[in-house]
Coordinates of C-alpha atoms in Angstrom, one line a residue:
X132 CA -28.8 5.0 14.4
X133 CA -25.7 6.0 12.2
X134 CA -25.7 4.3 9.1
X135 CA -22.3 5.2 7.5
X136 CA -20.6 2.3 9.4
X137 CA -22.9 -0.3 7.3
X138 CA -22.4 1.9 3.9
X139 CA -18.5 1.8 3.9
X140 CA -19.5 -2.4 4.6
X141 CA -21.2 -2.7 1.9
X142 CA -19.6 -0.5 -0.5
X143 CA -16.1 -1.7 0.5
X144 CA -17.3 -5.6 0.5
X145 CA -18.5 -5.0 -3.0
X146 CA -14.9 -3.5 -3.9
X147 CA -13.5 -6.7 -3.2
X148 CA -15.5 -8.4 -6.1
X149 CA -12.1 -6.2 -8.3
X150 CA -8.9 -4.8 -7.6
X151 CA -9.1 -1.7 -5.3
X152 CA -7.6 0.5 -3.2
X153 CA -10.0 2.3 -1.4
X154 CA -13.6 3.0 -1.2
X155 CA -14.8 5.9 -3.1
X156 CA -17.9 8.3 -1.5
X157 CA -19.6 9.0 -4.9
X158 CA -23.0 8.3 -5.3
X159 CA -24.1 4.6 -7.1
X160 CA -25.2 4.9 -10.0
X161 CA -26.9 2.4 -12.6
X162 CA -25.0 -0.8 -13.8
X163 CA -23.1 0.2 -17.2
X164 CA -22.6 -2.8 -18.9
X165 CA -19.5 -3.2 -21.2
X166 CA -17.7 -5.7 -22.4
X167 CA -14.4 -4.9 -24.5
X168 CA -13.7 -6.6 -27.6
X169 CA -11.0 -10.1 -27.4
X170 CA -9.5 -12.3 -30.0
X171 CA -12.4 -14.6 -29.9
X172 CA -16.3 -14.2 -28.9
X173 CA -16.7 -14.1 -25.2
X174 CA -19.6 -15.5 -23.0
X175 CA -20.9 -13.2 -20.3
X176 CA -24.1 -13.7 -18.2
X177 CA -26.1 -10.7 -18.7
X178 CA -26.9 -8.6 -15.4
X179 CA -30.1 -9.9 -13.5
X180 CA -30.1 -6.6 -11.7
X181 CA -30.2 -4.5 -14.9
X182 CA -32.5 -6.2 -16.4
X183 CA -34.7 -5.6 -13.0
X184 CA -34.3 -2.3 -13.8
X185 CA -35.4 -2.5 -17.0
X186 CA -38.6 -3.1 -15.4
X187 CA -38.7 -0.5 -12.9
X188 CA -41.9 0.4 -14.1
X189 CA -43.8 -2.7 -12.3
X190 CA -44.3 -3.2 -8.8
X191 CA -41.7 -4.8 -6.6
X192 CA -43.5 -7.9 -6.4
X193 CA -43.8 -8.4 -10.3
X194 CA -40.2 -7.8 -10.5
X195 CA -39.3 -10.6 -8.0
X196 CA -41.9 -12.9 -10.2
X197 CA -39.7 -11.8 -13.0
X198 CA -36.5 -12.8 -11.3
X199 CA -37.6 -16.4 -10.8
X200 CA -39.6 -16.8 -13.8
X201 CA -35.7 -15.9 -15.7
X202 CA -34.3 -18.2 -13.0
X203 CA -36.4 -21.4 -13.9
X204 CA -36.6 -20.4 -18.0
X205 CA -33.3 -18.7 -18.8
X206 CA -30.7 -19.5 -16.1
X207 CA -27.6 -19.5 -18.3
X208 CA -28.4 -16.1 -20.1
X209 CA -28.5 -14.6 -16.9
X210 CA -26.0 -14.1 -13.5
X211 CA -28.3 -14.6 -10.8
X212 CA -24.7 -16.1 -8.0
X213 CA -23.7 -12.0 -7.7
X214 CA -25.4 -11.3 -4.7
X215 CA -23.5 -7.9 -3.9
X216 CA -25.0 -6.7 -7.0
X217 CA -28.5 -7.5 -5.4
X218 CA -27.3 -6.1 -2.4
X219 CA -26.5 -3.2 -3.7
X220 CA -30.1 -3.0 -5.3
X221 CA -31.9 -3.5 -1.8
X222 CA -29.8 -0.7 -0.7
X223 CA -30.7 1.6 -3.3
X224 CA -34.6 1.7 -2.1
X225 CA -33.3 1.9 1.4
X226 CA -31.4 4.6 0.8
X227 CA -34.1 6.5 -0.9
X228 CA -36.1 5.3 2.2
X229 CA -38.2 3.4 0.1
X230 CA -38.3 0.9 2.9
X231 CA -41.3 -1.6 1.5
X232 CA -39.0 -2.3 -1.7
X233 CA -36.0 -2.4 0.4
X234 CA -37.7 -5.3 2.9
X235 CA -38.7 -7.4 -0.2
X236 CA -35.6 -7.3 -1.9
X237 CA -33.2 -8.2 1.0
X238 CA -36.3 -10.9 1.6
X239 CA -34.9 -12.2 -1.8
X240 CA -31.3 -12.4 -0.8
X241 CA -31.8 -14.2 2.1
X242 CA -34.4 -16.6 -0.4
X243 CA -31.5 -16.9 -2.5
X244 CA -28.6 -16.9 -0.5
X245 CA -29.3 -18.7 3.1
X246 CA -26.0 -19.1 4.2
X247 CA -25.5 -15.4 3.7
X248 CA -24.7 -13.2 7.0
X249 CA -24.7 -10.1 5.1
X250 CA -28.2 -11.0 3.9
X251 CA -29.6 -10.7 7.5
X252 CA -27.4 -7.8 7.9
X253 CA -28.9 -6.0 5.0
X254 CA -32.1 -6.8 5.8
X255 CA -31.9 -5.8 9.8
X256 CA -30.5 -2.2 8.9
X257 CA -34.0 -2.3 6.9
X258 CA -36.1 -3.0 9.8
X259 CA -34.2 -0.6 11.6
X260 CA -34.8 2.7 9.9
X261 CA -38.5 1.3 9.1
X262 CA -38.2 1.7 13.4
X263 CA -39.2 -2.0 13.7
X264 CA -36.7 -3.0 16.3
X265 CA -37.8 -6.4 17.2
X266 CA -37.5 -7.5 13.6
X267 CA -34.1 -5.2 13.5
X268 CA -33.1 -7.3 16.4
X269 CA -34.3 -10.7 15.3
X270 CA -32.2 -10.2 12.0
X271 CA -28.8 -8.9 13.6
X272 CA -28.7 -11.9 15.9
X273 CA -29.1 -14.2 12.7
X274 CA -26.4 -12.7 11.1
X275 CA -24.1 -12.1 14.4
X276 CA -24.5 -16.0 14.8
X277 CA -23.5 -16.4 11.4
X278 CA -20.7 -14.1 10.9
X279 CA -19.2 -13.5 14.9
X280 CA -16.8 -10.8 13.3
X281 CA -19.7 -8.9 12.1
X282 CA -19.2 -6.0 14.8
X283 CA -21.3 -3.3 13.2
X284 CA -24.2 -6.4 13.9
X285 CA -22.9 -6.6 17.7
X286 CA -22.9 -2.6 18.4
X287 CA -26.3 -2.0 16.7
X288 CA -27.9 -4.9 18.6
X289 CA -26.3 -3.3 22.1
X290 CA -27.9 -0.3 20.9
X291 CA -31.2 -1.6 20.9
X292 CA -30.5 -3.6 24.2
X293 CA -29.7 -0.8 25.8
X294 CA -30.4 2.3 24.3
X295 CA -28.9 4.6 27.4
X296 CA -25.8 3.1 26.8
X297 CA -23.4 6.3 25.4
X298 CA -20.3 4.7 23.4
X299 CA -16.9 6.1 24.0
X300 CA -16.3 9.6 22.6
X301 CA -13.0 10.0 20.6
X302 CA -11.4 12.1 23.4
X303 CA -12.3 9.3 26.2
X304 CA -10.9 6.3 23.9
X305 CA -7.8 8.0 23.0
X306 CA -6.7 7.9 26.3
X307 CA -8.7 4.7 28.2
X308 CA -6.9 2.5 29.7
X309 CA -8.0 -1.2 29.2
X310 CA -6.9 -4.5 31.2
X311 CA -3.4 -5.4 30.3
X312 CA -4.5 -9.0 29.7
X313 CA -7.3 -7.8 27.4
X314 CA -4.5 -5.5 25.8
X315 CA -2.5 -9.0 25.3
X316 CA -5.2 -10.9 24.3
X317 CA -5.9 -8.7 20.8
X318 CA -2.2 -8.6 20.4
X319 CA -2.4 -12.6 20.2
X320 CA -6.0 -11.9 17.9
X321 CA -4.2 -9.3 15.8
X322 CA -1.3 -11.8 14.6
X323 CA -4.2 -14.9 14.5
X324 CA -6.7 -13.2 12.2
X325 CA -3.9 -11.8 9.7
X326 CA -2.5 -14.8 9.2
X327 CA -5.6 -16.9 8.7
X328 CA -6.9 -13.9 6.7
X329 CA -4.5 -12.9 4.4
X330 CA -3.7 -15.4 1.9
X331 CA 0.1 -13.7 1.7
X332 CA 0.8 -12.1 5.2
X333 CA 4.1 -13.6 5.3
X334 CA 5.4 -13.1 2.1
X335 CA 7.7 -10.5 3.1
X336 CA 8.4 -11.1 6.5
X337 CA 9.1 -15.0 8.2
X338 CA 6.7 -16.1 10.2
X339 CA 9.3 -16.2 13.5
X340 CA 9.8 -12.7 12.9
X341 CA 6.0 -12.1 12.5
X342 CA 5.6 -14.0 15.9
X343 CA 8.7 -11.9 17.5
X344 CA 7.3 -8.5 16.8
X345 CA 4.1 -9.3 18.9
X346 CA 6.1 -10.8 21.7
X347 CA 7.9 -7.2 21.9
X348 CA 4.8 -5.6 21.3
X349 CA 3.5 -7.4 24.2
X350 CA 6.7 -6.6 26.3
X351 CA 5.7 -3.4 26.2
X352 CA 2.2 -3.3 27.2
X353 CA 1.7 -2.4 31.6
X354 CA -1.0 -1.6 33.4
X355 CA -1.3 2.1 32.5
X356 CA -1.1 1.9 28.5
X357 CA -3.7 3.5 27.0
X358 CA -6.2 3.0 23.9
X359 CA -3.8 5.6 21.7
X360 CA -0.4 3.9 22.6
X361 CA -2.1 0.4 22.0
X362 CA -3.6 1.3 18.2
X363 CA 0.4 2.1 17.4
X364 CA 1.7 -0.8 18.5
X365 CA -1.1 -2.9 16.3
X366 CA -0.2 -0.3 13.2
X367 CA 3.6 -2.2 13.5
X368 CA 2.3 -5.2 13.5
X369 CA 0.0 -4.8 10.6
X370 CA 2.8 -2.8 8.7
X371 CA 5.2 -5.2 9.5
X372 CA 3.6 -7.8 6.6
X373 CA 3.9 -4.9 3.8
X374 CA 1.0 -4.6 2.4
X375 CA -1.0 -1.5 1.2
X376 CA -4.2 -3.5 1.4
X377 CA -4.2 -4.3 5.2
X378 CA -4.4 -1.4 7.6
X379 CA -6.4 -0.1 10.9
X380 CA -9.7 0.8 9.5
X381 CA -10.3 2.2 6.7
X382 CA -13.3 4.1 7.9
X383 CA -12.7 7.5 9.2
X384 CA -14.6 7.4 12.7
X385 CA -13.9 7.0 16.3
X386 CA -11.7 3.4 15.3
X387 CA -9.4 4.9 13.5
X388 CA -6.1 5.9 15.8
X389 CA -5.0 8.7 14.1
X390 CA -8.5 10.2 14.3
X391 CA -8.7 10.2 18.0
X392 CA -5.8 12.4 18.4
X393 CA -6.8 15.4 20.4
X394 CA -5.7 18.4 17.9
X395 CA -3.5 19.9 21.0
X396 CA -1.4 17.0 20.8
X397 CA -0.5 17.4 17.3
X398 CA 2.4 18.5 16.1
X399 CA 2.1 22.3 15.4
X400 CA 3.9 22.3 12.3
X401 CA 3.5 22.2 8.9
X402 CA 6.6 20.5 7.8
X403 CA 7.6 18.2 4.4
X404 CA 10.2 15.5 4.0
X405 CA 12.2 16.2 0.8
X406 CA 15.7 14.4 -0.2
X407 CA 15.9 12.9 3.6
X408 CA 15.8 16.6 5.2
X409 CA 12.6 17.9 7.2
X410 CA 11.8 21.2 6.3
X411 CA 9.4 23.5 8.1
X412 CA 6.8 25.1 5.4
X413 CA 3.9 26.5 7.0
X414 CA 4.7 27.9 10.7
X415 CA 1.1 27.5 11.7
X416 CA 0.8 29.7 14.8
X417 CA 4.0 29.4 15.6
X418 CA 5.8 32.3 13.4
X419 CA 7.5 33.8 15.8
X420 CA 9.4 30.7 16.5
X421 CA 10.5 29.3 12.9
X422 CA 10.4 30.5 9.2
X423 CA 9.5 28.5 6.1
X424 CA 12.6 26.5 5.0
X425 CA 13.8 25.5 8.5
X426 CA 15.9 22.4 8.4
X427 CA 14.1 20.3 11.4
X428 CA 17.3 18.2 13.1
X429 CA 15.6 16.9 15.9
X430 CA 12.2 16.9 17.7
X431 CA 12.0 16.3 21.4
X432 CA 15.8 15.2 21.7
X433 CA 15.1 12.1 18.8
X434 CA 17.2 13.1 15.9
X435 CA 15.3 13.2 13.0
X436 CA 16.4 10.6 10.9
X437 CA 15.7 7.9 13.8
X438 CA 12.5 10.1 14.5
X439 CA 11.6 8.6 10.6
X440 CA 12.9 5.7 10.9
X441 CA 10.2 4.6 13.7
X442 CA 7.7 6.3 12.0
X443 CA 8.0 4.3 8.7
X444 CA 8.0 0.5 10.6
X445 CA 4.8 1.7 11.4
X446 CA 3.5 2.9 7.9
X447 CA 1.5 0.4 5.6
X448 CA 3.1 0.2 2.0
X449 CA 3.4 -2.7 0.1
X450 CA 6.4 -4.6 0.0
X451 CA 7.8 -1.9 2.5
X452 CA 8.1 0.9 -0.1
X453 CA 9.9 4.0 1.0
X454 CA 8.4 5.9 -1.3
X455 CA 5.4 5.4 -0.2
X456 CA 5.8 5.8 3.8
X457 CA 7.5 9.3 2.5
X458 CA 4.6 10.7 0.7
X459 CA 2.2 9.6 3.9
X460 CA 4.2 10.8 6.1
X461 CA 3.8 14.2 4.3
X462 CA 0.2 14.2 4.8
X463 CA 0.1 12.6 8.1
X464 CA 2.8 14.0 9.6
X465 CA 1.0 16.1 12.1
X466 CA -0.4 12.8 14.0
X467 CA 2.9 10.3 13.4
X468 CA 5.3 12.7 15.0
X469 CA 3.6 12.8 18.4
X470 CA 2.6 8.9 18.6
X471 CA 6.7 7.9 17.2
X472 CA 7.8 10.3 20.5
X473 CA 5.2 8.5 22.8
X474 CA 2.4 11.4 22.8
X475 CA 3.8 14.4 24.5
X476 CA 2.7 16.9 25.6
X477 CA 4.7 19.5 24.3
X478 CA 7.3 19.5 21.6
X479 CA 10.7 21.3 21.4
X480 CA 12.7 21.1 17.8
X481 CA 16.7 22.2 16.8
X482 CA 17.1 23.6 13.6
X483 CA 19.8 24.0 11.5
X484 CA 21.9 27.3 11.8
X485 CA 19.9 28.2 15.3
X486 CA 21.7 27.6 19.0
X487 CA 19.2 25.6 21.3
X488 CA 15.9 24.0 21.1
X489 CA 12.9 25.9 20.3
X490 CA 9.8 25.1 22.2
X491 CA 6.9 25.3 20.1
X492 CA 3.3 26.4 21.0
X493 CA 0.4 24.1 21.0
X494 CA -1.4 23.2 18.1
X495 CA -5.3 25.3 17.5
X496 CA -5.9 23.1 14.2
X497 CA -4.4 19.4 12.9
X498 CA -1.7 20.2 9.9
X499 CA -2.2 18.3 7.0
X500 CA -1.4 18.4 3.4
X501 CA -3.3 15.4 1.1
X502 CA -1.9 16.7 -2.0
X503 CA 1.4 18.3 -3.5
X504 CA -0.2 21.9 -4.8
X505 CA 2.4 22.2 -7.0
X506 CA 1.4 19.4 -9.4
X507 CA -2.5 19.9 -8.5
X508 CA -3.2 21.3 -12.0
X509 CA -6.3 18.8 -12.6
X510 CA -8.9 19.6 -10.7
X511 CA -10.5 16.5 -11.6
X512 CA -9.3 12.7 -11.4
X513 CA -9.4 12.9 -14.8
X514 CA -7.8 16.0 -17.3
X515 CA -6.4 16.5 -21.1
X516 CA -4.5 19.5 -21.3
X517 CA -2.8 20.3 -24.6
X518 CA 0.5 22.3 -23.5
X519 CA 2.3 22.2 -26.6
X520 CA 1.4 22.2 -30.5
X521 CA 2.6 18.3 -30.7
X522 CA 2.6 17.3 -26.6
X523 CA -0.6 16.4 -24.7
X524 CA -1.3 15.3 -21.0
X525 CA -3.3 13.1 -19.9
X526 CA -4.1 13.2 -16.2
X527 CA -5.7 9.6 -14.7
X528 CA -5.4 10.7 -10.8
X529 CA -8.0 7.6 -10.5
X530 CA -8.8 3.9 -12.0
X531 CA -12.0 3.9 -9.3
X532 CA -14.3 3.7 -12.0
X533 CA -16.6 0.6 -11.7
X534 CA -18.2 -1.7 -14.4
X535 CA -21.3 -1.3 -12.1
X536 CA -21.4 2.3 -11.6
X537 CA -19.6 4.8 -13.1
X538 CA -16.9 3.1 -16.0
X539 CA -18.7 4.1 -18.7
X540 CA -17.4 7.8 -17.6
X541 CA -14.1 6.8 -17.4
X542 CA -14.7 5.2 -21.0
X543 CA -16.4 8.6 -22.6
X544 CA -13.6 10.6 -21.2
X545 CA -11.0 8.5 -22.8
X546 CA -12.6 7.9 -25.8
X547 CA -12.9 11.2 -26.3
X548 CA -9.4 12.5 -25.5
X549 CA -8.0 10.1 -27.6
X550 CA -10.0 11.4 -30.4
X551 CA -9.0 14.9 -29.9
X552 CA -5.5 13.6 -29.6
X553 CA -5.7 11.6 -32.7
X554 CA -7.5 14.8 -34.9
X555 CA -4.5 17.4 -33.6
X556 CA -1.8 14.9 -34.4
X557 CA -0.2 14.8 -31.5
X558 CA 3.3 13.4 -31.5
X559 CA 4.0 13.1 -27.7
X560 CA 1.6 11.9 -24.9
X561 CA 2.2 12.3 -21.4
X562 CA 0.1 10.1 -18.8
X563 CA 0.5 11.4 -15.7
X564 CA -0.6 8.7 -13.1
X565 CA 0.7 10.3 -9.8
X566 CA -1.5 10.2 -6.7
X567 CA -3.4 7.2 -8.4
X568 CA -4.5 5.5 -5.8
X569 CA -6.1 2.2 -7.9
X570 CA -9.8 1.0 -8.0
X571 CA -11.0 -1.4 -10.9
X572 CA -9.4 -3.1 -13.8
X573 CA -11.8 -2.3 -16.2
X574 CA -10.2 1.1 -17.1
X575 CA -6.6 0.3 -16.3
X576 CA -7.1 -2.1 -19.4
X577 CA -8.8 0.1 -21.7
X578 CA -6.3 2.3 -21.2
X579 CA -3.8 0.1 -21.9
X580 CA -5.5 -1.3 -25.6
X581 CA -4.9 2.7 -26.3
X582 CA -1.3 1.9 -25.8
X583 CA -0.4 -1.0 -27.0
X584 CA 0.7 -3.0 -30.3
X585 CA -0.3 -6.3 -29.8
X586 CA -2.9 -8.6 -28.2
X587 CA -2.3 -8.9 -24.3
X588 CA -3.7 -10.8 -21.3
X589 CA -4.2 -8.8 -18.1
X590 CA -3.8 -11.3 -15.1
X591 CA -1.5 -13.9 -14.4
X592 CA -3.6 -14.7 -11.2
X593 CA -7.1 -13.8 -9.6
X594 CA -8.1 -15.7 -7.0
X595 CA -10.6 -14.9 -4.1
X596 CA -11.4 -17.7 -1.7
X597 CA -15.0 -18.7 -2.6
X598 CA -15.4 -16.7 -6.0
X599 CA -16.2 -19.0 -8.5
X600 CA -16.3 -16.6 -11.4
X601 CA -13.6 -15.9 -13.7
X602 CA -12.2 -12.4 -13.4
X603 CA -12.0 -9.9 -16.2
X604 CA -8.5 -9.6 -17.0
X605 CA -7.6 -13.3 -17.4
X606 CA -8.9 -13.6 -21.1
X607 CA -6.5 -11.7 -24.2
X608 CA -7.4 -8.1 -25.4
X609 CA -6.7 -6.2 -28.4
X610 CA -5.8 -3.0 -29.3
X611 CA -8.2 -0.6 -30.4
X612 CA -8.0 0.7 -34.1
X613 CA -7.7 4.1 -33.4
X614 CA -4.4 3.2 -30.9
X615 CA -2.1 6.0 -29.8
X616 CA 1.1 5.8 -31.8
X617 CA 3.5 8.6 -30.9
X618 CA 5.7 8.5 -28.1
X619 CA 4.6 8.1 -24.6
X620 CA 5.7 9.7 -20.8
X621 CA 4.5 8.3 -18.1
X622 CA 4.6 10.2 -14.9
X623 CA 4.2 8.2 -11.0
X624 CA 5.1 8.6 -7.5
X625 CA 4.9 6.7 -4.2
X626 CA 1.3 7.0 -4.0
X627 CA 0.4 4.9 -6.8
X628 CA -1.0 1.5 -5.5
X629 CA -3.2 -1.4 -6.3
X630 CA -4.4 -1.0 -9.7
X631 CA -1.9 1.5 -10.7
X632 CA 0.6 -1.4 -9.7
X633 CA -1.0 -3.6 -12.4
X634 CA -1.0 -0.9 -15.1
X635 CA 2.6 0.6 -14.6
X636 CA 4.0 -2.9 -14.7
X637 CA 2.3 -3.9 -18.1
X638 CA 4.1 -0.3 -19.0
X639 CA 7.0 -1.4 -18.3
X640 CA 7.5 -4.7 -19.6
X641 CA 6.4 -4.2 -22.8
X642 CA 8.3 -0.9 -23.2
X643 CA 5.3 0.9 -23.9
X644 CA 7.2 4.7 -22.7
X645 CA 9.5 6.7 -20.9
X646 CA 9.1 6.4 -16.9
X647 CA 9.7 9.5 -14.8
X648 CA 9.3 10.4 -11.8
X649 CA 10.0 7.9 -7.9
X650 CA 9.5 4.6 -7.4
X651 CA 5.9 3.7 -7.9
X652 CA 4.4 2.6 -4.4
X653 CA 3.1 -0.5 -5.6
X654 CA 4.1 -3.6 -8.7
X655 CA 2.6 -6.0 -10.4
X656 CA 2.2 -8.0 -7.0
X657 CA -1.1 -6.9 -5.0
X658 CA -3.1 -8.7 -2.3
X659 CA -6.6 -7.1 -2.2
X660 CA -9.7 -6.9 -1.1
X661 CA -11.3 -6.6 2.4
X662 CA -12.3 -8.5 5.5
X663 CA -12.9 -6.9 7.7
X664 CA -12.6 -7.8 11.7
X665 CA -12.3 -6.0 15.2
X666 CA -9.9 -7.2 18.4
X667 CA -12.7 -8.3 21.5
X668 CA -11.3 -6.6 24.3
X669 CA -10.3 -2.8 22.7
X670 CA -12.6 -2.9 19.7
X671 CA -10.3 -1.6 17.6
X672 CA -10.8 -2.1 13.8
X673 CA -8.3 -3.7 11.1
X674 CA -9.1 -4.3 7.3
X675 CA -7.3 -7.2 6.1
X676 CA -6.3 -8.1 2.2
X677 CA -8.6 -11.3 1.4
X678 CA -7.5 -12.1 -1.9
X679 CA -4.6 -11.6 -5.0
X680 CA -4.3 -10.3 -8.0
X681 CA -1.1 -10.5 -10.3
X682 CA -0.2 -8.8 -13.6
X683 CA 1.4 -10.7 -16.5
X684 CA 4.9 -8.9 -15.5
X685 CA 5.8 -11.9 -13.2
X686 CA 9.4 -11.3 -14.0
X687 CA 9.7 -8.1 -12.0
X688 CA 10.6 -8.4 -8.7
X689 CA 7.8 -8.2 -5.8
X690 CA 9.8 -6.0 -3.0
X691 CA 10.2 -3.1 -4.7
X692 CA 7.9 -1.0 -6.7
X693 CA 7.9 -0.1 -10.4
X694 CA 11.1 2.2 -11.3
X695 CA 11.0 5.0 -13.5
X696 CA 14.1 5.0 -16.2
X697 CA 14.5 8.8 -14.8
X698 CA 14.4 9.2 -11.4
X699 CA 13.4 13.3 -10.6
X700 CA 12.0 14.4 -7.5
X701 CA 11.5 17.9 -6.2
X702 CA 13.7 20.3 -4.3
X703 CA 12.5 22.1 -1.3
X704 CA 12.7 25.3 -3.0
X705 CA 10.4 23.5 -5.8
X706 CA 8.1 22.5 -3.5
X707 CA 7.4 26.1 -1.9
X708 CA 7.4 28.1 -5.6
X709 CA 4.6 25.0 -6.6
X710 CA 7.6 24.1 -9.1
X711 CA 6.2 20.5 -10.7
X712 CA 10.1 19.4 -11.5
X713 CA 8.8 15.9 -13.0
X714 CA 6.3 17.4 -15.5
X715 CA 9.4 19.8 -16.3
X716 CA 11.9 17.5 -16.6
X717 CA 9.4 15.7 -19.2
X718 CA 8.7 18.6 -20.8
X719 CA 12.5 19.5 -21.7
X720 CA 13.2 15.7 -22.3
X721 CA 10.5 16.5 -24.8
X722 CA 11.8 19.1 -26.7
X723 CA 15.5 17.6 -26.6

């Protein structure tokens, strides 16, 4: 049995307690407890899991006894309400194949949280790993009864009951034709679930228009519609609500409609959209047909602007921000182009300054580019570079540093970097948050404490259904004593999501420095968290935002990303020659 889907479920469930963009594949570490100073004493309950870990020398039975003892005698001192932290504690044993201790902790969770479907699911997984299919089936069935949307439990139950049934391969799923009525029912379910789960599903689209979109997609369904075509229809409905945290499945497996695209059906050129022009940047196996820097005017008879408009309608972005759609196209073009063209078996292009159409060879590998090579000077998410005697570049390519996992890494990096910056008497600091997809509020707040000259509040609203404790970020934070006092420049792009929007919104309203680049892919408004559900008939998986986090920069508009003071973008020559136009512009601005 493959445990990867459940791993992602646990990872993403935990992130729902915080503000997130994506699940990290980095291993979990011990919980680190850190509390930033405020202008008044703050009370914070100690992690009960941290206390149990301090007593790791004790047998698991004695640790559980300690849990109950502390709950009876010191209830106010410890956090006994954090089911997810306990769940991760149990999984730490499961991943080490320590099944006895894992089962004991999951039993504790079931006793403490008897209404939790996830607790029974976890116990089911432990017994499954222990090869006790009878008990595994018992706990998975209980979990599914409590939560009918737990499709992972549903799949495991089917696997246990019918071990000889083979799941569809990616290729089979791509071309499979489901019952027309099943498609129609799934489209209705998709719309209903989005409006039920998502707290702001109709913020950027009216209810009438949203429902019209669904009816329009239903009218396109025929008896020959394949799963791949249906998935593309679903993507447009999902994208129409304008939420970067709501997508088709975030798990990179056969549920994702892009992952099921056969290589031979993908677009066989590496292209890049720059300033509304589509250029060939790598001919791949079509060097006899086109060359680098050829501008594509049409594909299969569809002019490039019209084709891009269709693709953008199916591309998720916060508030429908165009820079994000462009950035995502420049990553996923090899799949988006075929889907937008109706999944053709051949591709013919027209390029500028050449007569006639050019029929391309089929792709032999999937063309993609996750990162722009011209701005990849930092090989890690966090880097400090002294570029001139009085200028430093601080790269913060992720806020994916969580208090329960690796926040201490971020804090240590920032403290040591600022110490170097202050010791060298750096006057100009460039903070590069390009490609930063977001993460936890903890590193974002801590970075702001080094930049702010007055106390500040991070969140104006932090709401999650069923959440009773106060979110970190709604209190008042003080600047650190050794904060940076020179000039600050911020580099950003359409890849900036989630927490990066909160961070840059506060940079903007507090005038913390000069902002350079393109419109950020997010802003002060963020619907985050995660609820995964699966459509009944096609098994299409959707990840929907389920909570609301808004920074205190509430005067900024919600329907645009954070805007730069200087709009700077690459030319095609900059890209091909690996010239970081945004960084170079900033350095020239500093020298002036």
